[in-house]
Amino acid sequence: MGLIPARSVSKLPPSISVQRRPDPVALMDAVVDVLDASLQTGVQQQHFRPLGLATGRTMEPLYAALCARLKRWPALDLQWLREHWCSFNLDEYVGLPVGDPRSFAAYMQTHLAGPLDLPTDRVRLPDGRASDPGLEARRYSTALQQAGGLGLQLLGLGSNGHVGFNEPPSGVDSPCRVVTLQAATLIQNADAFGGDSEAVPKQAITLGLQEILSAEVIHLIVTGSAKAEILRAALLEPSTDLIPASWLQQHPQVHVWVDDAAYARLSAP
């Protein structure tokens, strides 16, 4: 695949803003402030574009804080939100059986749809059990476009620079598709499979960078020192297929949310 370019840019692109908090708890509270305001605006306007949602350990405290905040809304506003909710998750494993608690569908039910009593058909994910995963990927992308495309997109960052399951190398125009997960990703996701990376499904359906970069606004949430170097490379190295997250530099409005540990390499000379 070649080497990651050694040349660094001198500073962040003007389209990227970095919001820093000392720890993950403070960080999630700050992100929820933004999500809360965005959803309130949607209720006031009686319309909002679909939300793009992510899964993973980073997102668990975010969804917990968001659910707690939304439950304090006026009853009529919360009811309108439930009735008009529309979200599309980034990805789903291929081949897990119906109701498998390790699926991302089960994750979203546990951490968001269940606590907020959202209609399950409004919290959308690819169907990893589809008989033709490639066809399902194309169907899912079409459904997203028919719903108006992504408004606000939440992203985490993989240890190898992936966003969604766009593994390196992934080009800026890569579409929603079936991907084969790399060893680093299998290890990163092993906790949900009893710590056994061999038990993690080897393939997934993921929205591509094409769909992600079409979102109106992107919020990238990164915590912990283990992500500090890949975050630096994604934001301060030239964009490259070898670090898929680096293509976020091409988006007009990206908000990067980091705790002190993840920020460490951004502040290095």
CSV table of N, CA and C in Angstrom, one decimal, residues 5 93 102 126 158 191 233 235 237 247:
chain,number,residue,atom,x,y,z
A,5,PRO,N,2.6,9.5,3.7
A,5,PRO,CA,3.5,10.7,3.4
A,5,PRO,C,4.0,11.3,4.7
A,93,TYR,N,-22.3,-5.5,11.2
A,93,TYR,CA,-21.6,-6.7,10.9
A,93,TYR,C,-22.4,-7.6,9.9
A,102,ARG,N,-24.5,-8.9,20.1
A,102,ARG,CA,-23.3,-8.3,19.7
A,102,ARG,C,-23.4,-7.5,18.5
A,126,PRO,N,-27.8,-1.0,8.3
A,126,PRO,CA,-27.8,-2.0,7.3
A,126,PRO,C,-28.3,-3.4,7.8
A,158,GLY,N,-11.1,4.9,14.3
A,158,GLY,CA,-10.5,3.6,14.5
A,158,GLY,C,-9.0,3.8,14.7
A,191,ASP,N,-13.9,-6.9,22.4
A,191,ASP,CA,-14.5,-6.8,23.7
A,191,ASP,C,-15.9,-7.4,23.7
A,233,ALA,N,-2.1,12.3,12.7
A,233,ALA,CA,-1.9,12.0,11.3
A,233,ALA,C,-3.1,12.3,10.4
A,235,LEU,N,-5.4,14.6,10.8
A,235,LEU,CA,-5.7,16.0,10.7
A,235,LEU,C,-4.5,16.9,10.2
A,237,GLU,N,-1.5,15.5,8.5
A,237,GLU,CA,-0.8,14.9,7.4
A,237,GLU,C,-1.7,15.2,6.1
A,247,TRP,N,-9.5,12.2,5.0
A,247,TRP,CA,-10.4,12.8,4.0
A,247,TRP,C,-11.4,13.8,4.6
